PDB file of N, CA and C in Angstrom:
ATOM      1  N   UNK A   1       0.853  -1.168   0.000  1.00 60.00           N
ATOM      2  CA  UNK A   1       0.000   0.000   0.000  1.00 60.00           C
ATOM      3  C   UNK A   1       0.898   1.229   0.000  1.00 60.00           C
ATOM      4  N   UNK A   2       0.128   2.339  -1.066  1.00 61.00           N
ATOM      5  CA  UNK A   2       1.511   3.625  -0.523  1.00 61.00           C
ATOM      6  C   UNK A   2       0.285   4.679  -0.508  1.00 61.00           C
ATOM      7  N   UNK A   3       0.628   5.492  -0.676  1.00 59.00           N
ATOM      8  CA  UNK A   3       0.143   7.116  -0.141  1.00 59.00           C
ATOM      9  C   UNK A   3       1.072   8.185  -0.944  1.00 59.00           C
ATOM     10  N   UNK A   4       0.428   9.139  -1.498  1.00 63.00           N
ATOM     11  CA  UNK A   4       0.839   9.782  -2.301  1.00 63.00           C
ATOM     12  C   UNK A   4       1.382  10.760  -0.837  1.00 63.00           C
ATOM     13  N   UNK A   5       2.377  11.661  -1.123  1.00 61.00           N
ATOM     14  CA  UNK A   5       2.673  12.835   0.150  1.00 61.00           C
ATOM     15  C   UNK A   5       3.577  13.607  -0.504  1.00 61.00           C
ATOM     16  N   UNK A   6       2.982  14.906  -0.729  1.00 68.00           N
ATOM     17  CA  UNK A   6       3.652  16.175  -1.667  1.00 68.00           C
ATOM     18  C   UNK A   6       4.919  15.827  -2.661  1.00 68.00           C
ATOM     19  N   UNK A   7       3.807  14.538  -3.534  1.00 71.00           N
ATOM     20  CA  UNK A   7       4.538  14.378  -4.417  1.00 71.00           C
ATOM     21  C   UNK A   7       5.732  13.474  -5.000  1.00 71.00           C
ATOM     22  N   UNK A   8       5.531  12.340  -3.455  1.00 77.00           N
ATOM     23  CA  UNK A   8       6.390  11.443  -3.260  1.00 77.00           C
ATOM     24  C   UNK A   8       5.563  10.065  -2.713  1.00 77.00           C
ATOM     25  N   UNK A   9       5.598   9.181  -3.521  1.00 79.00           N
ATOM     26  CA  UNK A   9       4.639   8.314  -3.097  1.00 79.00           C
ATOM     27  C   UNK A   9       5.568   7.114  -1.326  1.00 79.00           C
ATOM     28  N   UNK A  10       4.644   7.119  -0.593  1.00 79.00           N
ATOM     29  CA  UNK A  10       5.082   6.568   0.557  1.00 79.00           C
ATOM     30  C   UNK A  10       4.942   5.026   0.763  1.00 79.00           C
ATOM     31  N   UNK A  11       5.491   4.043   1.067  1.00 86.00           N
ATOM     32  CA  UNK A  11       4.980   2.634   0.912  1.00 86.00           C
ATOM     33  C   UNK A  11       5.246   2.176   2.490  1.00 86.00           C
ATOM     34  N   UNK A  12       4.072   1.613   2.903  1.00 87.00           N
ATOM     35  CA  UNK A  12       4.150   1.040   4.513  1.00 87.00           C
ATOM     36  C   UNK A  12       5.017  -0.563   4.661  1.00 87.00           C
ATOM     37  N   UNK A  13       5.949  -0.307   5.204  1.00 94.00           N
ATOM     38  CA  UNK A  13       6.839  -1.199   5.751  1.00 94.00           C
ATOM     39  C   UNK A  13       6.058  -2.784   5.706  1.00 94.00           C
ATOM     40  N   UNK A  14       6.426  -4.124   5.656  1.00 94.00           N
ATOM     41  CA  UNK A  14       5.248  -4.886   5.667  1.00 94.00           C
ATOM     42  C   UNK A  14       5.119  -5.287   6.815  1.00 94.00           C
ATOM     43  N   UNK A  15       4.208  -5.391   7.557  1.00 93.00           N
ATOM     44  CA  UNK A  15       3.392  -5.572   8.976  1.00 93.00           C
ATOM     45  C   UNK A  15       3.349  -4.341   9.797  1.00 93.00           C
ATOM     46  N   UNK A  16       3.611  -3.352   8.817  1.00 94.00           N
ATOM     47  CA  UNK A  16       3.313  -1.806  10.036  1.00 94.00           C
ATOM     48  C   UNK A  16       1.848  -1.878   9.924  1.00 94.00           C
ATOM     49  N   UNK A  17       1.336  -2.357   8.899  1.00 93.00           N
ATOM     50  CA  UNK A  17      -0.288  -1.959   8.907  1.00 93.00           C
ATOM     51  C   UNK A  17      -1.225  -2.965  10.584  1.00 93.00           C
ATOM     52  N   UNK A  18      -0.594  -3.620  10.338  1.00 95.00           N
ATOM     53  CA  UNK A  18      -1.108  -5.103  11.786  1.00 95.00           C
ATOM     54  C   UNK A  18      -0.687  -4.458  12.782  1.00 95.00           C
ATOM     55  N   UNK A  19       0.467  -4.002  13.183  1.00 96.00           N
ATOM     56  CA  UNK A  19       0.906  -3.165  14.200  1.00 96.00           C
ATOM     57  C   UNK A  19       0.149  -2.338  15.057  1.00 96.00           C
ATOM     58  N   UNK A  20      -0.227  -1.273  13.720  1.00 96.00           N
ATOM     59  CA  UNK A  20      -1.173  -0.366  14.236  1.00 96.00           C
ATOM     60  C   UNK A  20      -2.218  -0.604  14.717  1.00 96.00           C
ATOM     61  N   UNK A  21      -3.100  -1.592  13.618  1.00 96.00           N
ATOM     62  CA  UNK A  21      -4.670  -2.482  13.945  1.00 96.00           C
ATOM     63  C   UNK A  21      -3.961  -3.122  15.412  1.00 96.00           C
ATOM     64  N   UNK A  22      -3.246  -3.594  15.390  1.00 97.00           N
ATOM     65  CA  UNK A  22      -3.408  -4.120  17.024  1.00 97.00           C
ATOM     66  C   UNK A  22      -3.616  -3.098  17.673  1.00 97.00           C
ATOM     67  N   UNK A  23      -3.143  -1.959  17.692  1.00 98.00           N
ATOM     68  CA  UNK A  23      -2.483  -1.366  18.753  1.00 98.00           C
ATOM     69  C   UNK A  23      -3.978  -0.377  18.849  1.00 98.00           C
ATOM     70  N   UNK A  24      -4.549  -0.032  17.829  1.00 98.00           N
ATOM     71  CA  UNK A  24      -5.724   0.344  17.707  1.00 98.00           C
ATOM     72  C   UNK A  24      -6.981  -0.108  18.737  1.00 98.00           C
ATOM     73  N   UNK A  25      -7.111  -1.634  18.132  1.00 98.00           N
ATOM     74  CA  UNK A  25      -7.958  -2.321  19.055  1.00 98.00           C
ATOM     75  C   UNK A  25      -7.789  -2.357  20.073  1.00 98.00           C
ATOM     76  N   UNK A  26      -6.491  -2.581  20.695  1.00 98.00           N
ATOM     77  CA  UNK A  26      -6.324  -2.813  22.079  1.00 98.00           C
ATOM     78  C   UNK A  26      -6.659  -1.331  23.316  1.00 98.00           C
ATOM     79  N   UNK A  27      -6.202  -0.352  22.021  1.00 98.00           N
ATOM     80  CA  UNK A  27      -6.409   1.380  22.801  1.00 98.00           C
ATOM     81  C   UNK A  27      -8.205   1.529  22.709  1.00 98.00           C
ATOM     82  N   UNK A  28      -8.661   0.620  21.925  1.00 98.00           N
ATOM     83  CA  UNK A  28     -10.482   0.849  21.882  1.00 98.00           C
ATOM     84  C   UNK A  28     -11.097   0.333  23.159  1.00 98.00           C
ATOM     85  N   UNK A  29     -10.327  -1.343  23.415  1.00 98.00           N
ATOM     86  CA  UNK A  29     -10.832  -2.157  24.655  1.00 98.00           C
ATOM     87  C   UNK A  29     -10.423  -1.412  25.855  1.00 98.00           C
ATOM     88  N   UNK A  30      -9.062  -0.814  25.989  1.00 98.00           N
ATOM     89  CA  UNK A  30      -8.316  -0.435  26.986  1.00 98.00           C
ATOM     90  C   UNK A  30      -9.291   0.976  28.083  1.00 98.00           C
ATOM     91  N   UNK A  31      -9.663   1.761  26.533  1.00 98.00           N
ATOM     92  CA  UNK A  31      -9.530   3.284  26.824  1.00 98.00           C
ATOM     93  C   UNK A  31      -9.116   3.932  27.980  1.00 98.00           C
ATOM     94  N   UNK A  32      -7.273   3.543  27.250  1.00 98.00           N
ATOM     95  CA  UNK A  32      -6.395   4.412  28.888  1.00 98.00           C
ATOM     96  C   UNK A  32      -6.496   5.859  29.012  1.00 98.00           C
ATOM     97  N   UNK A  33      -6.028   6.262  29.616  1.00 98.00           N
ATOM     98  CA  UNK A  33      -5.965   7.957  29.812  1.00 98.00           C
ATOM     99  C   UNK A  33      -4.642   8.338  29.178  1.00 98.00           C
ATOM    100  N   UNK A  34      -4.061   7.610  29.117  1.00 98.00           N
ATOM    101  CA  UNK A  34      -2.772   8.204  28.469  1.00 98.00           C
ATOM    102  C   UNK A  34      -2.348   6.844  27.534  1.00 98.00           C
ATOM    103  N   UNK A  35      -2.939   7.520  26.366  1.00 98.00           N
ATOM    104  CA  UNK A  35      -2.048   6.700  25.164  1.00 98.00           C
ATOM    105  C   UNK A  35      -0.731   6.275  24.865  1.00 98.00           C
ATOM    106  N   UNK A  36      -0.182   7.467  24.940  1.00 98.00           N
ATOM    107  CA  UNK A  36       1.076   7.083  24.741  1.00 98.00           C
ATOM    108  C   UNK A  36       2.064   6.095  25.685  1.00 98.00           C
ATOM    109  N   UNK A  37       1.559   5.915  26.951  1.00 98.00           N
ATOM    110  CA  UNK A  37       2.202   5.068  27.457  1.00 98.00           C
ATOM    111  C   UNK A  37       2.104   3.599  27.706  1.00 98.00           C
ATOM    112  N   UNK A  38       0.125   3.761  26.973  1.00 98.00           N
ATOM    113  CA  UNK A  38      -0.047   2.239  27.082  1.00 98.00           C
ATOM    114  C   UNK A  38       0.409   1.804  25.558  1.00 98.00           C
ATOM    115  N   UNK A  39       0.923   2.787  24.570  1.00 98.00           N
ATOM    116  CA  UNK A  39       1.146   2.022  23.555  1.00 98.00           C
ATOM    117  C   UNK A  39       2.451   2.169  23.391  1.00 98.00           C
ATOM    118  N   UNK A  40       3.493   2.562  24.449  1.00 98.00           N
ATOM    119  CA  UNK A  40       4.969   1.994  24.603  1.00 98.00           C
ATOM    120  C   UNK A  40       4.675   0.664  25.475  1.00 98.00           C
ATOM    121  N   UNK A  41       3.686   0.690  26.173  1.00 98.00           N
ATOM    122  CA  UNK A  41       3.605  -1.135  27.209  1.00 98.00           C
ATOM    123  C   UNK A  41       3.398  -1.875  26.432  1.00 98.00           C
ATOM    124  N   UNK A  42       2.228  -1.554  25.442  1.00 97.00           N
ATOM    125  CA  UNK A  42       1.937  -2.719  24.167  1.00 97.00           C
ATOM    126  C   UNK A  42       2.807  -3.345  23.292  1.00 97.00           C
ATOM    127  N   UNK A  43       3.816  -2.129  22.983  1.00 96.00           N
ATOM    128  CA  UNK A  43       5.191  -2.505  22.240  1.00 96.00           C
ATOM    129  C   UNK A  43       5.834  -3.947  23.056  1.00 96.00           C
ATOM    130  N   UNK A  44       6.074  -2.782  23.904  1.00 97.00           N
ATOM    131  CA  UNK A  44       6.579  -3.391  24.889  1.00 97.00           C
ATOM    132  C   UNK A  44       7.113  -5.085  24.868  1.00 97.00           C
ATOM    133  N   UNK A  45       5.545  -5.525  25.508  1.00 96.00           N
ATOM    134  CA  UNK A  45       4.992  -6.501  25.841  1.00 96.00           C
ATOM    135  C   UNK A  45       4.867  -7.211  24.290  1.00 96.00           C
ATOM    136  N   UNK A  46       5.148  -6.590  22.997  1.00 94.00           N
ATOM    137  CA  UNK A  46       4.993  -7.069  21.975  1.00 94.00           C
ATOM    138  C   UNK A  46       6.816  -7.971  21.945  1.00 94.00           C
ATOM    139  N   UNK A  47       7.466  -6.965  21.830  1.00 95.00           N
ATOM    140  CA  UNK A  47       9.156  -7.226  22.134  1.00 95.00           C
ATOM    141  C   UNK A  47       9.473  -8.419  22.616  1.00 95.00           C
ATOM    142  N   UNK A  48       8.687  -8.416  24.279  1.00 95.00           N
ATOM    143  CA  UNK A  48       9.340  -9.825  24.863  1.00 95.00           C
ATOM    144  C   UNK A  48       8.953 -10.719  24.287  1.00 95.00           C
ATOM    145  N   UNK A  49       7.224 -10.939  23.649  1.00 94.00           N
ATOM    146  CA  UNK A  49       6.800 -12.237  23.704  1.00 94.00           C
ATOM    147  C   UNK A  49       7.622 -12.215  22.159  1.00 94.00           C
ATOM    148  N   UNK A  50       8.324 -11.795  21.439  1.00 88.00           N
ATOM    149  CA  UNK A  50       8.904 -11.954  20.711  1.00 88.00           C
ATOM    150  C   UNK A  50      10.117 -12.870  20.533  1.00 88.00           C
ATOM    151  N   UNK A  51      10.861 -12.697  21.886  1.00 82.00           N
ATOM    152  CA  UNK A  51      12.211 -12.915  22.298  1.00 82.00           C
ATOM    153  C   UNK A  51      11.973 -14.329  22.966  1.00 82.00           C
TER     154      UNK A  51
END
C-alpha cells in the first residue's frame, strides 16, 4: 500500500499496517488515559513475547 505525500509516493513497511490495527484495538478495549504510554507497554509486551 503507498500514499501519495507532496509528491512522493510513501509505501508502509510490511506488517506496520497489523501493528497499528493491534495497537488500535487494544487502545479501543483499553480506553487508557494516556495513550502514549499504554502504547509503549503494548510494544513493549509485543518485544518480549517476541524474544
Amino acid at each position: 500500500m503507498s500514499f501519495p505525500f507532496s509528491g512522493t509516493s510513501l509505501r508502509l513497511p510490511a506488517g506496520f499496517q497489523n501493528l497499528l490495527e493491534g495497537l488500535a484495538l487494544e487502545v479501543l478495549r483499553a480506553q487508557p488515559t494516556d495513550v502514549a504510554a499504554f502504547a509503549a507497554q503494548h510494544f513493549q509486551t509485543l518485544l518480549e513475547q517476541r524474544e
